Amino acid sequence: MVTPAFSSMMKGAGGKQKVALVGTGSRGTSLYGKFLLEEYGDMVEFVGLCDINPGRVKYAQDLLGVNCNTYTDFDKMLDKEDIDMLMVTTVDSTHDEFIIKGLDKNINVVTEKPMTTDEKKCQAIIDAQRRSKGKLIMAFNYRYGQVFTKLKDMIAQKEVGDLVSVDLNWYLNTYHGADYFRRWHGLREKGGTLLLHKSAHHFDLLNWFIGSDPLEVHAYGALEKYGKNNSFRGDNCRSCDFTDQCEFYWDITKKERYMKMYVENEKYDGYERDNCLYREEIDIFDKMVVQIKYANNVQVSYSLTTYSPFEGFRIAFNGKDGRLETYEGIPWRVAGAEEDQSKIHDKEMDQSSHTREKTKYHEIVSQRNFEDYKRIEFPYVRSGHWGGDKLMFDEIFRGKNSFDLNHAANVRDGSMAVLIGIAARISIDEGRAVKIADLTDLIPKTNKWG
Ligand SMILES: NC(=O)c1ccc[n+]([C@@H]2O[C@H](COP(=O)([O-])OP(=O)(O)OC[C@H]3O[C@@H](n4cnc5c(N)ncnc54)[C@H](O)[C@@H]3O)[C@@H](O)[C@H]2O)c1
């Protein structure tokens, strides 16, 4: 057993951590609400729930069955409640406000990714961490995903020698990818573009696999499918005149939870969960490629697409002594049952089981130079983000982690992941390479943990 990174935060002798949640939407109520209470109820007690939408915070309270106070004013919650740990699951561009206020009260804060959406907010969070006695925990659940942990372990064991380059291509399908364009993620001012909202996961994985900090980023991107790129559009799917013609028509009325969480509370803030993905106001990219150079000289080639017929990824690690690779979701390669593309993202978010699917496995192939390849069939776990949500919570709330792989992520990790996305966004907008050191006062290190 490794010394867990967050053990100093644990309450001794059966005491429970007093937790408060800001942002009682989908992620907040599922992982940080129901799942937390069901699996870690012996370690935590809720002392406050806050959301800017009064209907949604009330719905969350009923859903969780907790009798703590609810708030629409965050400052009031922070002022009135005795909080050990604040959990931040709001819209991305608002994370900084809650992180900084929490740290300035010297309480521990766990935040969802991306840590923030621009370099000024990133610097402000770094400064707040420096002056606080509290600790910021970055909830990078992908790191804890079982297949990613396996890959990290193989890299750490020098399976293919020192890394020299990594190729990562991520494919969001026409359900999951499209869904980002239906709501706030489609606006830069809210989600910072998918280079922050989505790719922060992937950039963090890369930083963690490579074990070094990014130095320089060059990127291209465009919006070619969603947003203004269509001849028709409506207000939302429920009221649209084009449901017969629209290949992206989505009937929210079939999802009872979404009706209660979002539609019934639209009257308070106008947040439409099934907004039109052809809205003219959408100003993010729907295709992106990013080149990253690391301080230890590793080079990365990354791409993200948002309207693939299938959901999945390919990753390959080129080492001085060979190559290690795997993939997921490629229909003609998948070992096991066919997937229903419309259900894959629901499975990812599902917290009801984190166990392996018996008929499927991850195919990991490693080949050392001048030798034959080795094929590993690694147990396939897909729900709860490759099982990562549970392993991450085990470390955060129980201080348990049986790997020695630096899973626990802090403010520096959160910063380095978003700084790649911010640099990529600037690079696309301004047509130039961007140096990470020019964005905040963090100086990229050759060895991330050195
Ligand atoms: N790690 C993961 O795998 C993962 C998965 C899903 C979502 N997330 C993250 O979780 C966060 C929430 O995503 P979601 O899908 O639940 O979105 P959501 O829209 O369902 O929920 C966001 C909530 O924040 C509230 N909110 C917005 N501004 C606020 C403010 N100023 N004060 C208080 N409340 C405010 C909204 O009313 C809403 O209830 C995002 O940061 C997202 O990136 C992470």
Short mmCIF file of C-alpha atoms and ligand atoms in Angstrom, two decimals:
data_model
loop_
_atom_site.label_atom_id
_atom_site.label_comp_id
_atom_site.label_asym_id
_atom_site.label_seq_id
_atom_site.Cartn_x
_atom_site.Cartn_y
_atom_site.Cartn_z
CA MET A 1 0.00 0.00 0.00
CA VAL A 2 1.33 3.38 -1.01
CA THR A 3 1.06 6.44 1.22
CA PRO A 4 -2.11 8.01 -0.15
CA ALA A 5 -1.78 11.57 -1.35
CA PHE A 6 -4.84 12.87 0.44
CA SER A 7 -4.56 10.98 3.74
CA SER A 8 -3.82 14.18 5.67
CA MET A 9 -7.36 15.32 4.88
CA MET A 10 -9.04 12.28 6.38
CA LYS A 11 -10.92 12.75 9.62
CA GLY A 12 -9.65 10.48 12.36
CA ALA A 13 -11.64 8.04 14.52
CA GLY A 14 -14.81 7.73 12.48
CA GLY A 15 -15.31 11.49 12.00
CA LYS A 16 -16.95 12.44 8.74
CA GLN A 17 -15.71 15.15 6.36
CA LYS A 18 -18.24 17.95 6.03
CA VAL A 19 -18.74 18.42 2.31
CA ALA A 20 -20.55 21.09 0.29
CA LEU A 21 -21.33 21.00 -3.42
CA VAL A 22 -21.63 23.92 -5.82
CA GLY A 23 -23.21 23.07 -9.19
CA THR A 24 -26.03 20.56 -8.76
CA GLY A 25 -26.35 19.55 -12.42
CA SER A 26 -25.69 16.19 -13.98
CA ARG A 27 -22.15 15.49 -12.77
CA GLY A 28 -22.73 17.10 -9.39
CA THR A 29 -25.79 15.06 -8.50
CA SER A 30 -24.57 11.76 -9.96
CA LEU A 31 -20.92 11.25 -8.96
CA TYR A 32 -20.57 13.88 -6.21
CA GLY A 33 -24.11 13.32 -4.98
CA LYS A 34 -25.69 9.90 -5.20
CA PHE A 35 -22.55 7.86 -5.78
CA LEU A 36 -20.63 9.67 -3.04
CA LEU A 37 -23.41 9.10 -0.52
CA GLU A 38 -23.97 5.48 -1.50
CA GLU A 39 -20.32 4.42 -1.54
CA TYR A 40 -18.63 6.85 0.88
CA GLY A 41 -21.51 7.80 3.18
CA ASP A 42 -19.45 6.55 6.13
CA MET A 43 -16.76 9.16 5.31
CA VAL A 44 -18.75 12.28 4.40
CA GLU A 45 -21.80 14.30 5.37
CA PHE A 46 -23.40 17.03 3.27
CA VAL A 47 -23.58 20.45 4.92
CA GLY A 48 -24.62 22.50 1.88
CA LEU A 49 -25.83 22.35 -1.71
CA CYS A 50 -25.60 25.39 -3.98
CA ASP A 51 -26.72 26.16 -7.51
CA ILE A 52 -27.58 29.37 -9.25
CA ASN A 53 -30.86 27.70 -10.29
CA PRO A 54 -33.25 27.40 -7.30
CA GLY A 55 -35.31 24.64 -8.94
CA ARG A 56 -32.27 22.52 -9.73
CA VAL A 57 -30.80 22.78 -6.23
CA LYS A 58 -34.13 21.74 -4.74
CA TYR A 59 -34.36 18.82 -7.18
CA ALA A 60 -30.84 17.79 -6.13
CA GLN A 61 -31.77 17.85 -2.47
CA ASP A 62 -34.77 15.61 -3.09
CA LEU A 63 -32.78 13.27 -5.31
CA LEU A 64 -30.02 12.87 -2.72
CA GLY A 65 -32.37 12.78 0.24
CA VAL A 66 -30.14 15.04 2.34
CA ASN A 67 -31.48 17.60 4.77
CA CYS A 68 -28.63 20.12 4.63
CA ASN A 69 -29.25 23.77 3.75
CA THR A 70 -29.57 24.73 0.09
CA TYR A 71 -28.33 27.99 -1.43
CA THR A 72 -28.46 30.01 -4.63
CA ASP A 73 -25.87 32.42 -3.19
CA PHE A 74 -22.47 30.75 -2.89
CA ASP A 75 -20.99 33.42 -0.59
CA LYS A 76 -23.78 32.84 1.88
CA MET A 77 -23.10 29.10 1.93
CA LEU A 78 -19.39 29.67 2.47
CA ASP A 79 -20.13 32.15 5.22
CA LYS A 80 -22.72 30.12 7.12
CA GLU A 81 -21.54 26.53 6.84
CA ASP A 82 -18.59 24.80 8.49
CA ILE A 83 -17.09 23.06 5.45
CA ASP A 84 -14.09 20.70 5.30
CA MET A 85 -14.27 20.08 1.58
CA LEU A 86 -15.90 22.04 -1.20
CA MET A 87 -16.77 20.19 -4.43
CA VAL A 88 -16.97 22.31 -7.60
CA THR A 89 -19.09 20.96 -10.46
CA THR A 90 -20.40 24.13 -12.10
CA VAL A 91 -20.05 25.44 -15.67
CA ASP A 92 -16.32 25.43 -16.51
CA SER A 93 -15.74 29.19 -16.77
CA THR A 94 -17.08 29.66 -13.21
CA HIS A 95 -14.80 27.11 -11.47
CA ASP A 96 -12.14 29.73 -10.65
CA GLU A 97 -14.50 31.82 -8.51
CA PHE A 98 -15.43 28.91 -6.24
CA ILE A 99 -11.95 27.38 -6.11
CA ILE A 100 -10.38 30.69 -5.09
CA LYS A 101 -13.04 31.54 -2.51
CA GLY A 102 -12.74 28.05 -1.02
CA LEU A 103 -8.95 28.16 -0.87
CA ASP A 104 -9.08 31.65 0.65
CA LYS A 105 -11.16 30.18 3.46
CA ASN A 106 -8.40 27.57 3.88
CA ILE A 107 -10.66 24.67 3.07
CA ASN A 108 -9.87 21.79 0.74
CA VAL A 109 -11.43 22.02 -2.69
CA VAL A 110 -12.00 19.27 -5.23
CA THR A 111 -12.80 20.60 -8.67
CA GLU A 112 -14.01 19.06 -11.87
CA LYS A 113 -12.00 19.53 -15.02
CA PRO A 114 -11.10 21.76 -16.70
CA MET A 115 -9.60 23.63 -13.75
CA THR A 116 -10.40 26.86 -15.57
CA THR A 117 -10.75 28.34 -19.05
CA ASP A 118 -8.12 31.08 -19.52
CA GLU A 119 -4.59 31.92 -18.43
CA LYS A 120 -5.52 34.85 -16.14
CA LYS A 121 -7.91 32.70 -14.13
CA CYS A 122 -5.31 29.94 -14.11
CA GLN A 123 -2.71 32.29 -12.59
CA ALA A 124 -5.25 33.50 -10.03
CA ILE A 125 -5.89 29.91 -8.93
CA ILE A 126 -2.14 29.19 -8.71
CA ASP A 127 -1.73 32.30 -6.51
CA ALA A 128 -4.69 31.30 -4.32
CA GLN A 129 -3.20 27.84 -3.79
CA ARG A 130 0.13 29.42 -2.77
CA ARG A 131 -1.48 31.52 -0.03
CA SER A 132 -3.93 28.86 1.23
CA LYS A 133 -3.69 26.21 3.91
CA GLY A 134 -6.33 24.26 1.98
CA LYS A 135 -5.47 21.94 -0.88
CA LEU A 136 -6.86 21.93 -4.40
CA ILE A 137 -7.53 18.45 -5.74
CA MET A 138 -7.98 18.13 -9.50
CA ALA A 139 -10.53 15.43 -10.23
CA PHE A 140 -8.70 13.84 -13.16
CA ASN A 141 -10.67 10.61 -13.24
CA TYR A 142 -9.27 9.43 -16.59
CA ARG A 143 -5.86 8.89 -14.92
CA TYR A 144 -7.49 6.39 -12.59
CA GLY A 145 -9.24 4.59 -15.48
CA GLN A 146 -8.14 0.96 -15.42
CA VAL A 147 -6.83 0.75 -18.96
CA PHE A 148 -4.97 4.07 -18.62
CA THR A 149 -3.45 2.94 -15.33
CA LYS A 150 -2.24 -0.23 -17.08
CA LEU A 151 -0.64 1.81 -19.89
CA LYS A 152 1.03 4.15 -17.38
CA ASP A 153 2.39 1.17 -15.48
CA MET A 154 3.81 -0.35 -18.67
CA ILE A 155 5.44 2.96 -19.61
CA ALA A 156 6.89 3.30 -16.08
CA GLN A 157 8.29 -0.25 -16.38
CA LYS A 158 10.08 0.91 -19.57
CA GLU A 159 8.18 -1.58 -21.73
CA VAL A 160 9.33 0.33 -24.82
CA GLY A 161 12.25 2.25 -23.30
CA ASP A 162 12.28 6.03 -22.95
CA LEU A 163 9.33 7.67 -24.70
CA VAL A 164 10.10 9.79 -27.74
CA SER A 165 6.65 10.54 -29.16
CA VAL A 166 2.95 9.85 -28.63
CA ASP A 167 0.08 9.76 -31.15
CA LEU A 168 -3.42 10.25 -29.70
CA ASN A 169 -6.60 10.50 -31.76
CA TRP A 170 -9.91 10.85 -29.93
CA TYR A 171 -13.24 10.27 -31.67
CA LEU A 172 -16.50 11.61 -30.21
CA ASN A 173 -19.49 10.08 -31.95
CA THR A 174 -22.57 11.76 -33.42
CA TYR A 175 -24.38 11.41 -30.06
CA HIS A 176 -21.73 12.34 -27.49
CA GLY A 177 -19.87 14.80 -29.72
CA ALA A 178 -23.09 16.46 -30.87
CA ASP A 179 -24.32 16.80 -27.29
CA TYR A 180 -21.63 19.37 -26.50
CA PHE A 181 -23.08 21.67 -29.15
CA ARG A 182 -26.60 21.55 -27.67
CA ARG A 183 -25.72 23.49 -24.51
CA TRP A 184 -23.26 25.81 -22.79
CA HIS A 185 -20.19 23.92 -24.03
CA GLY A 186 -20.85 25.42 -27.48
CA LEU A 187 -19.84 28.87 -26.23
CA ARG A 188 -16.21 29.81 -25.60
CA GLU A 189 -17.14 32.07 -22.72
CA LYS A 190 -18.63 29.09 -20.85
CA GLY A 191 -16.45 26.08 -21.71
CA GLY A 192 -13.37 27.68 -23.28
CA THR A 193 -13.85 25.43 -26.39
CA LEU A 194 -13.55 21.64 -26.34
CA LEU A 195 -9.77 22.08 -26.23
CA LEU A 196 -10.43 22.90 -22.56
CA HIS A 197 -13.69 21.20 -21.74
CA LYS A 198 -12.93 17.83 -23.32
CA SER A 199 -9.26 17.79 -24.24
CA ALA A 200 -8.18 18.75 -20.69
CA HIS A 201 -8.75 15.06 -19.90
CA HIS A 202 -6.57 13.97 -22.78
CA PHE A 203 -3.87 16.58 -22.18
CA ASP A 204 -3.68 15.56 -18.54
CA LEU A 205 -3.36 11.90 -19.53
CA LEU A 206 -0.53 12.83 -21.89
CA ASN A 207 1.25 14.91 -19.24
CA TRP A 208 0.92 12.05 -16.77
CA PHE A 209 2.05 9.35 -19.22
CA ILE A 210 5.01 11.42 -20.39
CA GLY A 211 5.96 12.60 -16.88
CA SER A 212 7.13 15.99 -18.11
CA ASP A 213 5.64 19.45 -18.67
CA PRO A 214 4.56 20.85 -22.05
CA LEU A 215 6.85 23.52 -23.51
CA GLU A 216 5.26 24.62 -26.77
CA VAL A 217 2.00 24.08 -28.65
CA HIS A 218 0.89 24.55 -32.26
CA ALA A 219 -2.68 23.81 -33.35
CA TYR A 220 -5.29 24.05 -36.09
CA GLY A 221 -9.04 23.95 -35.67
CA ALA A 222 -12.30 24.88 -37.36
CA LEU A 223 -16.09 24.78 -37.02
CA GLU A 224 -17.43 23.05 -40.12
CA LYS A 225 -20.40 20.89 -39.19
CA TYR A 226 -22.40 22.36 -36.31
CA GLY A 227 -23.38 25.96 -35.52
CA LYS A 228 -23.91 28.21 -38.51
CA ASN A 229 -23.01 25.38 -40.95
CA ASN A 230 -26.56 24.28 -41.70
CA SER A 231 -29.48 25.57 -43.73
CA PHE A 232 -32.10 25.15 -40.97
CA ARG A 233 -32.25 25.56 -37.20
CA GLY A 234 -34.82 25.71 -34.42
CA ASP A 235 -35.05 26.92 -30.81
CA ASN A 236 -34.75 23.50 -29.24
CA CYS A 237 -35.52 19.92 -30.29
CA ARG A 238 -38.89 19.95 -28.50
CA SER A 239 -40.28 22.86 -30.49
CA CYS A 240 -38.38 22.38 -33.76
CA ASP A 241 -40.12 22.29 -37.18
CA PHE A 242 -37.33 20.21 -38.70
CA THR A 243 -37.37 17.08 -36.55
CA ASP A 244 -38.01 14.85 -39.60
CA GLN A 245 -35.08 16.28 -41.50
CA CYS A 246 -32.58 16.70 -38.70
CA GLU A 247 -30.16 13.80 -38.26
CA PHE A 248 -29.36 15.11 -34.78
CA TYR A 249 -32.95 15.30 -33.50
CA TRP A 250 -32.94 14.26 -29.84
CA ASP A 251 -36.05 13.75 -27.72
CA ILE A 252 -35.28 14.90 -24.18
CA THR A 253 -38.84 14.08 -23.06
CA LYS A 254 -37.80 10.40 -23.02
CA LYS A 255 -35.27 11.08 -20.25
CA GLU A 256 -37.18 11.57 -17.03
CA ARG A 257 -34.13 12.69 -15.07
CA TYR A 258 -33.29 15.38 -17.63
CA MET A 259 -36.89 16.58 -17.70
CA LYS A 260 -36.82 17.04 -13.92
CA MET A 261 -33.31 18.45 -13.70
CA TYR A 262 -33.34 20.79 -16.70
CA VAL A 263 -36.66 21.25 -18.50
CA GLU A 264 -38.75 21.85 -15.36
CA ASN A 265 -36.22 24.47 -14.25
CA GLU A 266 -35.76 26.35 -17.52
CA LYS A 267 -38.07 29.06 -16.21
CA TYR A 268 -35.42 30.18 -13.71
CA ASP A 269 -32.42 30.65 -15.98
CA GLY A 270 -33.34 29.77 -19.58
CA TYR A 271 -30.85 26.85 -19.65
CA GLU A 272 -32.18 24.59 -22.45
CA ARG A 273 -30.55 21.17 -22.34
CA ASP A 274 -31.83 20.26 -25.84
CA ASN A 275 -30.85 23.50 -27.53
CA CYS A 276 -30.27 23.51 -31.29
CA LEU A 277 -26.76 22.44 -32.23
CA TYR A 278 -27.03 24.61 -35.33
CA ARG A 279 -27.34 27.82 -33.26
CA GLU A 280 -25.56 30.71 -34.97
CA GLU A 281 -23.95 31.75 -31.68
CA ILE A 282 -21.80 28.60 -31.42
CA ASP A 283 -18.19 29.75 -31.53
CA ILE A 284 -16.08 26.70 -30.68
CA PHE A 285 -14.19 24.33 -32.99
CA ASP A 286 -15.62 20.96 -34.00
CA LYS A 287 -12.33 19.59 -35.36
CA MET A 288 -8.93 20.15 -33.77
CA VAL A 289 -5.34 18.99 -34.21
CA VAL A 290 -2.62 19.88 -31.72
CA GLN A 291 1.16 19.35 -31.74
CA ILE A 292 2.89 19.52 -28.35
CA LYS A 293 6.58 19.59 -27.53
CA TYR A 294 7.52 18.55 -23.99
CA ALA A 295 10.40 19.69 -21.78
CA ASN A 296 11.88 16.16 -21.94
CA ASN A 297 11.78 16.37 -25.74
CA VAL A 298 8.81 14.02 -26.22
CA GLN A 299 6.57 15.12 -29.12
CA VAL A 300 2.82 14.63 -29.27
CA SER A 301 0.43 14.56 -32.19
CA TYR A 302 -3.22 14.85 -31.01
CA SER A 303 -6.58 15.20 -32.70
CA LEU A 304 -10.20 15.45 -31.59
CA THR A 305 -13.22 14.97 -33.82
CA THR A 306 -16.81 15.56 -32.73
CA TYR A 307 -18.97 13.81 -35.33
CA SER A 308 -17.43 10.40 -35.77
CA PRO A 309 -19.72 7.45 -36.60
CA PHE A 310 -18.17 5.67 -33.62
CA GLU A 311 -16.88 6.69 -30.18
CA GLY A 312 -13.34 5.69 -29.36
CA PHE A 313 -9.64 6.48 -29.46
CA ARG A 314 -6.29 5.27 -30.68
CA ILE A 315 -3.09 5.83 -28.74
CA ALA A 316 0.45 4.81 -29.57
CA PHE A 317 3.60 5.37 -27.53
CA ASN A 318 6.82 5.34 -29.51
CA GLY A 319 9.80 4.52 -27.32
CA LYS A 320 13.52 4.31 -28.05
CA ASP A 321 13.17 0.52 -27.82
CA GLY A 322 9.76 -0.16 -29.36
CA ARG A 323 6.11 0.77 -29.62
CA LEU A 324 3.09 0.30 -27.34
CA GLU A 325 -0.44 0.86 -28.57
CA THR A 326 -4.12 0.32 -27.95
CA TYR A 327 -7.46 1.50 -29.25
CA GLU A 328 -11.05 1.54 -28.19
CA GLY A 329 -14.38 1.49 -29.98
CA ILE A 330 -13.13 0.98 -33.55
CA PRO A 331 -16.07 -1.14 -34.77
CA TRP A 332 -14.13 -3.42 -37.09
CA ARG A 333 -11.53 -4.12 -34.39
CA VAL A 334 -13.65 -4.37 -31.25
CA ALA A 335 -13.35 -7.71 -29.57
CA GLY A 336 -16.81 -8.67 -28.32
CA ALA A 337 -20.34 -7.40 -28.75
CA GLU A 338 -21.40 -4.61 -31.13
CA GLU A 339 -22.03 -1.28 -29.41
CA ASP A 340 -25.13 0.89 -29.68
CA GLN A 341 -23.44 4.25 -30.38
CA SER A 342 -26.26 6.20 -28.73
CA LYS A 343 -25.65 4.40 -25.40
CA ILE A 344 -21.86 4.62 -25.06
CA HIS A 345 -21.75 7.95 -23.29
CA ASP A 346 -24.50 6.93 -20.87
CA LYS A 347 -22.36 3.94 -20.00
CA GLU A 348 -19.36 6.20 -19.41
CA MET A 349 -21.36 8.30 -16.93
CA ASP A 350 -23.03 5.30 -15.26
CA GLN A 351 -21.93 4.80 -11.65
CA SER A 352 -24.02 1.71 -10.91
CA SER A 353 -21.20 -0.70 -11.71
CA HIS A 354 -17.45 -0.42 -12.16
CA THR A 355 -16.83 -4.04 -13.00
CA ARG A 356 -15.53 -5.59 -16.19
CA GLU A 357 -17.68 -6.56 -19.13
CA LYS A 358 -17.12 -10.27 -19.52
CA THR A 359 -17.39 -10.47 -23.32
CA LYS A 360 -14.96 -7.63 -24.05
CA TYR A 361 -11.36 -6.69 -23.48
CA HIS A 362 -8.86 -3.98 -24.37
CA GLU A 363 -6.30 -5.17 -26.84
CA ILE A 364 -2.91 -3.73 -25.87
CA VAL A 365 -0.01 -4.51 -28.18
CA SER A 366 3.62 -3.93 -27.39
CA GLN A 367 6.51 -4.65 -29.68
CA ARG A 368 10.17 -4.14 -28.88
CA ASN A 369 12.44 -3.32 -31.79
CA PHE A 370 13.74 -6.42 -33.60
CA GLU A 371 11.32 -8.66 -31.64
CA ASP A 372 7.86 -10.12 -32.27
CA TYR A 373 4.81 -8.31 -30.87
CA LYS A 374 3.08 -9.20 -27.57
CA ARG A 375 -0.71 -8.94 -27.33
CA ILE A 376 -2.42 -8.42 -23.97
CA GLU A 377 -6.16 -8.87 -23.44
CA PHE A 378 -6.83 -6.42 -20.62
CA PRO A 379 -10.18 -6.60 -18.73
CA TYR A 380 -12.67 -4.16 -20.25
CA VAL A 381 -14.28 -1.73 -17.80
CA ARG A 382 -16.13 1.17 -19.37
CA SER A 383 -18.71 2.48 -16.91
CA GLY A 384 -17.72 5.22 -14.47
CA HIS A 385 -15.02 6.43 -16.92
CA TRP A 386 -13.13 3.14 -17.30
CA GLY A 387 -13.70 2.53 -13.58
CA GLY A 388 -11.69 5.67 -12.82
CA ASP A 389 -14.41 7.55 -10.93
CA LYS A 390 -14.43 4.95 -8.18
CA LEU A 391 -10.66 4.59 -7.89
CA MET A 392 -10.31 8.36 -7.77
CA PHE A 393 -12.90 8.65 -5.01
CA ASP A 394 -11.20 5.81 -3.10
CA GLU A 395 -8.10 7.97 -3.00
CA ILE A 396 -9.83 11.30 -2.29
CA PHE A 397 -12.32 10.10 0.32
CA ARG A 398 -10.70 6.97 1.79
CA GLY A 399 -7.02 7.71 1.22
CA LYS A 400 -6.69 4.38 -0.62
CA ASN A 401 -4.62 3.76 -3.73
CA SER A 402 -2.69 0.56 -4.33
CA PHE A 403 -0.59 1.92 -7.23
CA ASP A 404 2.60 3.96 -6.99
CA LEU A 405 1.91 5.95 -10.17
CA ASN A 406 1.29 9.54 -9.00
CA HIS A 407 -2.45 9.42 -9.72
CA ALA A 408 -3.28 12.25 -7.32
CA ALA A 409 -3.52 15.52 -9.23
CA ASN A 410 -2.95 19.02 -7.85
CA VAL A 411 -3.05 22.64 -8.98
CA ARG A 412 0.06 22.25 -11.13
CA ASP A 413 -1.44 19.25 -12.94
CA GLY A 414 -4.71 21.12 -13.42
CA SER A 415 -2.79 24.12 -14.79
CA MET A 416 -0.58 22.19 -17.19
CA ALA A 417 -3.60 20.43 -18.72
CA VAL A 418 -5.55 23.63 -19.32
CA LEU A 419 -2.50 25.58 -20.44
CA ILE A 420 -2.11 23.20 -23.39
CA GLY A 421 -5.75 23.83 -24.34
CA ILE A 422 -5.40 27.59 -23.88
CA ALA A 423 -2.17 27.62 -25.91
CA ALA A 424 -3.87 25.57 -28.64
CA ARG A 425 -6.80 27.98 -28.75
CA ILE A 426 -4.46 30.98 -29.06
CA SER A 427 -2.45 29.13 -31.68
CA ILE A 428 -5.55 28.51 -33.81
CA ASP A 429 -6.81 32.06 -33.40
CA GLU A 430 -3.47 33.72 -34.07
CA GLY A 431 -1.76 31.21 -36.38
CA ARG A 432 1.40 30.83 -34.31
CA ALA A 433 3.16 28.48 -31.91
CA VAL A 434 2.58 29.34 -28.24
CA LYS A 435 5.00 28.80 -25.37
CA ILE A 436 3.51 27.47 -22.14
CA ALA A 437 5.92 29.59 -20.05
CA ASP A 438 4.42 32.76 -21.57
CA LEU A 439 0.96 32.06 -20.11
CA THR A 440 1.50 31.95 -16.32
CA ASP A 441 4.50 32.08 -13.96
CA LEU A 442 4.83 28.27 -13.96
CA ILE A 443 8.12 27.15 -15.48
CA PRO A 444 7.86 23.82 -17.37
CA LYS A 445 9.93 21.08 -15.71
CA THR A 446 11.71 18.22 -17.50
CA ASN A 447 10.64 15.77 -14.80
CA LYS A 448 7.13 16.56 -13.64
CA TRP A 449 7.71 15.01 -10.23
CA GLY A 450 11.38 16.04 -9.84
N1 LIG B 1 -14.64 14.35 -15.19
C1 LIG B 1 -15.62 13.99 -15.99
O1 LIG B 1 -15.54 12.93 -16.58
C2 LIG B 1 -16.81 14.88 -16.15
C3 LIG B 1 -17.99 14.41 -16.73
C4 LIG B 1 -19.06 15.30 -16.86
C5 LIG B 1 -18.93 16.62 -16.44
N2 LIG B 1 -17.75 17.04 -15.88
C6 LIG B 1 -17.60 18.43 -15.41
O2 LIG B 1 -18.57 18.70 -14.44
C7 LIG B 1 -18.97 20.08 -14.53
C8 LIG B 1 -20.50 20.12 -14.64
O3 LIG B 1 -20.90 19.49 -15.83
P1 LIG B 1 -22.41 18.98 -16.01
O4 LIG B 1 -22.43 18.11 -17.20
O5 LIG B 1 -22.91 18.48 -14.71
O6 LIG B 1 -23.13 20.35 -16.38
P2 LIG B 1 -24.60 20.82 -15.97
O7 LIG B 1 -24.95 21.91 -16.89
O8 LIG B 1 -25.51 19.65 -15.87
O9 LIG B 1 -24.42 21.38 -14.49
C9 LIG B 1 -23.78 22.61 -14.21
C10 LIG B 1 -24.52 23.25 -13.05
O10 LIG B 1 -23.82 24.42 -12.65
C11 LIG B 1 -24.79 25.40 -12.31
N3 LIG B 1 -24.15 26.71 -12.35
C12 LIG B 1 -23.73 27.40 -13.43
N4 LIG B 1 -23.18 28.58 -13.07
C13 LIG B 1 -23.27 28.63 -11.70
C14 LIG B 1 -22.88 29.59 -10.72
N5 LIG B 1 -22.29 30.75 -11.09
N6 LIG B 1 -23.12 29.33 -9.43
C15 LIG B 1 -23.70 28.15 -9.06
N7 LIG B 1 -24.11 27.21 -9.94
C16 LIG B 1 -23.88 27.45 -11.25
C17 LIG B 1 -25.88 25.20 -13.36
O11 LIG B 1 -27.11 25.78 -12.97
C18 LIG B 1 -25.94 23.69 -13.43
O12 LIG B 1 -26.86 23.15 -12.51
C19 LIG B 1 -18.25 20.67 -15.72
O13 LIG B 1 -17.15 21.40 -15.28
C20 LIG B 1 -17.80 19.47 -16.51
O14 LIG B 1 -16.60 19.69 -17.19
C21 LIG B 1 -16.72 16.19 -15.73
#
